[in-house]
XYZ file of C-alpha atoms in Angstrom:
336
model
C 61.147 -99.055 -61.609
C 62.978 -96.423 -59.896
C 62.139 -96.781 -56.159
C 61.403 -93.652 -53.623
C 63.791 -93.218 -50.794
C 62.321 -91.357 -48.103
C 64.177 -88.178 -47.051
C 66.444 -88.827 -43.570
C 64.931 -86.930 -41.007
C 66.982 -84.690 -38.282
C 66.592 -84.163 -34.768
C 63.544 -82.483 -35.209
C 62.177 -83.138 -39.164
C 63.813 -83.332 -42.637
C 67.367 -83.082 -42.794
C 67.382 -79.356 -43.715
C 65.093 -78.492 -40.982
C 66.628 -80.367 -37.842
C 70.411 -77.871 -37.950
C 69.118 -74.965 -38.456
C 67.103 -73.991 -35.530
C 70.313 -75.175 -33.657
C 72.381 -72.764 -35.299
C 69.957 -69.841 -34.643
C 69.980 -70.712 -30.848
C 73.651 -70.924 -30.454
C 74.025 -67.403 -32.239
C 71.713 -66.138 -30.092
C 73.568 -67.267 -27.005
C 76.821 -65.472 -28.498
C 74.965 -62.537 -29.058
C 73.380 -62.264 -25.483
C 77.080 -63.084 -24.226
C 78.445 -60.402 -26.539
C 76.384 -57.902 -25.092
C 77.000 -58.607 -21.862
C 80.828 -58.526 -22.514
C 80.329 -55.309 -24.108
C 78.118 -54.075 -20.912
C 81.133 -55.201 -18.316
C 83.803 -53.606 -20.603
C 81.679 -50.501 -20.761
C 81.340 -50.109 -16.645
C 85.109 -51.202 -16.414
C 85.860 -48.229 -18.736
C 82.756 -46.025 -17.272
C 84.365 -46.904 -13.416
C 87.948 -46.253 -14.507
C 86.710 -42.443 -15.270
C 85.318 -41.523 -12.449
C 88.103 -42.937 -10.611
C 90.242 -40.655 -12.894
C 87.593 -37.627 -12.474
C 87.721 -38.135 -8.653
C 91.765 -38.504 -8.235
C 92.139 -35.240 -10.632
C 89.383 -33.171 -8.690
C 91.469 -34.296 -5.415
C 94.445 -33.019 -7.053
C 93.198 -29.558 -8.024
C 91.215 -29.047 -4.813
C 94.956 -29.778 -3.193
C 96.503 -27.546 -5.125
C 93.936 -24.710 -4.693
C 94.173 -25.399 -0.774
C 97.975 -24.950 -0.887
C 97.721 -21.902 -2.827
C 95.487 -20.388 -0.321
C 97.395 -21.413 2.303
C 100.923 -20.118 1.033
C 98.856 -16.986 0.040
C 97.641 -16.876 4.141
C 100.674 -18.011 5.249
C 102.354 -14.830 3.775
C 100.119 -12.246 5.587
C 100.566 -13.573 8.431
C 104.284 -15.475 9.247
C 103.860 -15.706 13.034
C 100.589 -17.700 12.862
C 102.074 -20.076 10.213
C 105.451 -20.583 11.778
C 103.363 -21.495 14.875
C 100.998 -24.051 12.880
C 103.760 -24.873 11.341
C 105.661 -26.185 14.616
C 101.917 -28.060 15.807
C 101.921 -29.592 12.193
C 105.083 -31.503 12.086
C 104.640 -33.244 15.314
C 101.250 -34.676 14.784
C 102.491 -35.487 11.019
C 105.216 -37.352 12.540
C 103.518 -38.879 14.506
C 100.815 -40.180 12.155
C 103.668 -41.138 9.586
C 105.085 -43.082 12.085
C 102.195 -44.925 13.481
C 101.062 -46.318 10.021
C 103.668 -48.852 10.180
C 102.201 -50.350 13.626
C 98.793 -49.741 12.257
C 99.647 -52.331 9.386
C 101.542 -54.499 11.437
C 98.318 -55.159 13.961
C 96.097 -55.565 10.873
C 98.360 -58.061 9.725
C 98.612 -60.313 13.085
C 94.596 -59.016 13.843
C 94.205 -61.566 10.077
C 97.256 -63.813 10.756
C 94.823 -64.555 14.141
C 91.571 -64.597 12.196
C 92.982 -67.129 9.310
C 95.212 -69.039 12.421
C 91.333 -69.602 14.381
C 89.879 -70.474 10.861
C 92.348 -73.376 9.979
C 92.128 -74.773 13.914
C 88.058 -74.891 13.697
C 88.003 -76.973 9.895
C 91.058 -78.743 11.554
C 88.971 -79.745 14.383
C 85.486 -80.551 12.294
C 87.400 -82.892 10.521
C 88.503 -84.824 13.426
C 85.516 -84.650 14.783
C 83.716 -86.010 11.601
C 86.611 -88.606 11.849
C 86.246 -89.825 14.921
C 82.869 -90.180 14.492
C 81.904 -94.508 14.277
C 79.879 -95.356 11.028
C 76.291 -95.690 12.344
C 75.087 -99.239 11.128
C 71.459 -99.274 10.373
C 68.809 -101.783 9.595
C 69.304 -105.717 9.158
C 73.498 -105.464 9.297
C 72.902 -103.225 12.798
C 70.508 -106.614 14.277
C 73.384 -108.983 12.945
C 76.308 -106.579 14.435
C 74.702 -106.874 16.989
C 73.695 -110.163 17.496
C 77.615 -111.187 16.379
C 78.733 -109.096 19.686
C 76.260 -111.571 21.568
C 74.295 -109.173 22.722
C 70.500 -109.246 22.119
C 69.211 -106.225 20.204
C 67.122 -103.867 22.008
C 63.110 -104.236 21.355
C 61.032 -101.732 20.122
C 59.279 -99.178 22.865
C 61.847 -101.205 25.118
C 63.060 -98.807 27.894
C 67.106 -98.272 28.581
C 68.112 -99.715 31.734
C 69.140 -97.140 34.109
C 72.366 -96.794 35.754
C 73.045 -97.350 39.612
C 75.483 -95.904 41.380
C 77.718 -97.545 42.702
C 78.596 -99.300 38.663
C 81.710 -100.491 37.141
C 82.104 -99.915 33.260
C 86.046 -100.927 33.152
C 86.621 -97.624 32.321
C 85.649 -95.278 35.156
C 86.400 -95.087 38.857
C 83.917 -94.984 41.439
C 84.970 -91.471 43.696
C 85.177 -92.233 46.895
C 82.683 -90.441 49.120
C 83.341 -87.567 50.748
C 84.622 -87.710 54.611
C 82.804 -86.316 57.011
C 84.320 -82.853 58.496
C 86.659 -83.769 61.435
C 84.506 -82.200 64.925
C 86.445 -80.125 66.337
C 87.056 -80.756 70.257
C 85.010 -78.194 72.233
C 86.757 -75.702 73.408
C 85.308 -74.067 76.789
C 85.225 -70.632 77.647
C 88.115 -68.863 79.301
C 88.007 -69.252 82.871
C 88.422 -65.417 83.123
C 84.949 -65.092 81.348
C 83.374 -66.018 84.477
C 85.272 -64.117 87.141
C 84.030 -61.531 89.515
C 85.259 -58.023 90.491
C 86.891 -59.560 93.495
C 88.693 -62.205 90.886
C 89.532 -59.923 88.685
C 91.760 -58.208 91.678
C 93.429 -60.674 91.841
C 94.460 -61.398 88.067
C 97.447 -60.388 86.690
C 95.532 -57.805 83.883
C 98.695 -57.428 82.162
C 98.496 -61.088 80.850
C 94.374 -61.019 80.507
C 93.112 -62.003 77.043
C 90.533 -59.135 77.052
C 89.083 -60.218 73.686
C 88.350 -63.658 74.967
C 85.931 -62.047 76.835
C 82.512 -61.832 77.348
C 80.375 -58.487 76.871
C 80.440 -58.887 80.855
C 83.518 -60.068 81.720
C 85.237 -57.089 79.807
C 83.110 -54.251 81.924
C 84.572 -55.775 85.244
C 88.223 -56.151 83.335
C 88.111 -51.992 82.319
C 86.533 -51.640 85.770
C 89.753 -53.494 87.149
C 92.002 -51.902 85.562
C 90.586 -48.389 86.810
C 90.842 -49.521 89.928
C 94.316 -50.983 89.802
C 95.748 -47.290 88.756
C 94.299 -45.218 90.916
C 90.201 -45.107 91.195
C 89.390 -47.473 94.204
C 85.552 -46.801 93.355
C 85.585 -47.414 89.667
C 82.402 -49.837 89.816
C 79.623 -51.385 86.548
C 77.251 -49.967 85.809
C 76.268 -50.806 82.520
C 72.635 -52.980 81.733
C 69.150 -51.962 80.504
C 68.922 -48.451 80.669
C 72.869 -47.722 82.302
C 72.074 -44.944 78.994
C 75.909 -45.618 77.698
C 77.871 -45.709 80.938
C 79.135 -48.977 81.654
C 81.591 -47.941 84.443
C 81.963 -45.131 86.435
C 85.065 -43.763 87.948
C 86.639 -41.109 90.217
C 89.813 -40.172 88.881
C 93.237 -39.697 91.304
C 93.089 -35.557 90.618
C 88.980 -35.571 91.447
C 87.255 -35.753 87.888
C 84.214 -38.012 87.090
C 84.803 -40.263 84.808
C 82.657 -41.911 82.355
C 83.562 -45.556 80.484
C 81.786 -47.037 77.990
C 83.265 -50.942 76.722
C 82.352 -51.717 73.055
C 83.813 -55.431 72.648
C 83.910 -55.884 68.989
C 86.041 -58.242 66.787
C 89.578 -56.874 64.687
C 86.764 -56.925 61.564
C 84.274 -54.747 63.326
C 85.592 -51.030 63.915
C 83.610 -48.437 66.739
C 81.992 -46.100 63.816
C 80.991 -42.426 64.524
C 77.298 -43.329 65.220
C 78.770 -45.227 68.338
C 80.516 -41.608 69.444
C 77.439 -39.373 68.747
C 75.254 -42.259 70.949
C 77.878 -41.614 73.917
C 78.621 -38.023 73.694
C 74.982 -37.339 73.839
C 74.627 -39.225 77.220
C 77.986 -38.715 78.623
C 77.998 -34.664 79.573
C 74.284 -34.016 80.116
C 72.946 -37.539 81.746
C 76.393 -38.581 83.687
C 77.812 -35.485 84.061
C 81.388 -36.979 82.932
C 84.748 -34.515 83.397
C 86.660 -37.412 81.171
C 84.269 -39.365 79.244
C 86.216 -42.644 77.510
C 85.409 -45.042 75.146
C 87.270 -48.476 75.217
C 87.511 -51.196 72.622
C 89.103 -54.116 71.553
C 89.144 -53.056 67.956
C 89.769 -49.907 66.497
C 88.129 -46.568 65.291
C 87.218 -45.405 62.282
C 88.250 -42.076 60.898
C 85.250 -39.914 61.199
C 84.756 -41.697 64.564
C 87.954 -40.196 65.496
C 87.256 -36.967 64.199
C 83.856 -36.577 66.647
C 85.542 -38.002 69.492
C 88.357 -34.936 69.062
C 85.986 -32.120 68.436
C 83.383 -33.322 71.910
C 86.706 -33.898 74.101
C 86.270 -38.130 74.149
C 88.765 -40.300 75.131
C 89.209 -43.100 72.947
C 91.395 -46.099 73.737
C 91.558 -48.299 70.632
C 93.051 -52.141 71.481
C 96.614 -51.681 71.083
C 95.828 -48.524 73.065
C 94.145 -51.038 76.046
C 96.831 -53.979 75.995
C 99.122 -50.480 76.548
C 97.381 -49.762 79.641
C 96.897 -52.914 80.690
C 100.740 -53.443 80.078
C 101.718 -50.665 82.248
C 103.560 -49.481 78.573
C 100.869 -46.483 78.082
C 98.965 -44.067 80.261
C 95.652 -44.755 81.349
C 92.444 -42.727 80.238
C 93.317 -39.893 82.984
C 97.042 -39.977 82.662
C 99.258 -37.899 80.402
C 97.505 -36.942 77.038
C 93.936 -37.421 78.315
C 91.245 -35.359 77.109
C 89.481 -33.523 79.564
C 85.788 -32.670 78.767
């Protein structure tokens, strides 16, 4: 009795059936991979003839622009001898800046690739330095190993008080308090009278340490001291810019207004016009002057010159005061 073995079976059936849909899949693969080679060989070919078209049609376009030009440059020689001479130049110069050109590409990428390598240099530290975070049950017995109770859920992180000491960082001490600086009073000559001021030596006054006051009675001293025995103040609510009036030696009225201003604070030209609009037509001023402490700025200047005002700057009054320069009246005045 002949017994019946039972056919072996493949992956997928008899043994005849199981290889054979494997072999149909894998030569399908090589087929679809074959085309596509074929495709990418046929663009590399189809790409490398344009490129070819393109650089010939450059050629021949170059060619036929140099034959027109030679053809031009032949009817007319002046005009291409002069092109000719604004050519080279600028081709020189364009020859010779391609060099540079590459060389700051180069270092702009040596940069780019240096900047590149430092920031992976420093995410690796970084990710170095970082400790292993310990999670779960080994956290709780890290923890508890360190003798230090692990925090409760919900539980709230104590808050830190200043003044605290962590072994690591120094308390800053707290700033001092600004030093006071002793009071300084005012100048005695802030105070003084016309009759005091007679008696001061003006030569050695600190007019700037003066009051608004004090400075009108020191420019009213002075007048006085060279040769206007009446010079009086005037000035106040309503003195309409006069702050002292004068008679000069030779007989002329004279009209003084005091602007006391600090070195950072110059006499502008809205100051003048204010004056000059008071000093001739209210006053009446022959010599109308304007003293200050400071100094003038240009257009300032400018009005006082075209209206005929005086203007005696601070290095112009510690002049006068000095006996060094004239006074308002003296040589180089300004006579309105």
């Amino acid at each position: 009795m002949i017994d019946e073995v039972a056919p072996e079976r493949g992956p997928r059936g008899p043994r005849g059936e199981g290889p054979e849909p494997v072999r149909k899949r894998r030569g399908a693969r090589r087929a679809r991979g074959g085309s596509a080679g074929a495709w990418r060989s046929r663009l590399t070919v189809r790409s490398g003839s344009v490129a070819v078209a393109l650089a010939v049609a450059l050629l021949v376009g170059l060619g036929l622009a140099f034959q027109g030009f030679a053809r031009w440059a032949g009817e007319h020689p002046g005009w291409s001898v002069l092109l000719g001479l604004v050519a080279v130049p600028v081709v020189y110069a364009l020859l010779r800046g391609m060099p540079r050109g590459r060389e700051l590409r180069r270092a702009a990428r040596a940069g780019m690739a240096e900047a590149e390598a430092d920031a992976v240099i420093a995410a690796r530290t970084a990710r170095a330095e970082e400790p292993p975070a310990a999670e779960g049950p080994r956290a709780e017995a890290a923890v508890r190993a360190a003798g230090e109770a692990p925090p409760r859920p919900g539980a709230e992180e104590p808050t830190l008080v200043a003044p605290f000491r962590d072994g690591r960082t120094a308390p800053l001490p707290e700033p001092a308090p600004p030093a006071e600086e002793p009071y300084a009073p005012a100048p005695e000559t802030a105070a003084l009278t016309a009759a005091g001021l007679d008696a001061v030596d003006l030569a050695a006054l600190d007019y700037e340490a003066l009051d608004a006051d004090g400075f009108e009675e020191a420019v009213a001293a002075l007048c006085r001291r060279d040769g206007c025995p009446d010079a009086e103040t005037v000035g106040g609510a309503g003195d309409l810019g006069a702050d002292v009036l004068a008679t000069a030696p030779d007989g002329r009225r004279v009209v003084i207004q005091c602007k006391r201003y600090g070195p950072d604070n110059k006499v502008g030209s809205q100051d003048l016009q204010r004056f000059g609009g008071t000093c001739w037509s209210v006053h009446g001023a022959q010599l109308a002057v304007l003293v200050t402490t400071s100094e003038f700025t240009t257009p300032a200047q400018e009005y006082a010159d075209s209206c005929g005002i005086r203007c005696v700057d601070g290095a112009g009054l510690a002049a006068w005061a000095e006996g060094r320069g004239p006074a308002p009246w003296g040589p180089g005045a300004t006579v309105g």
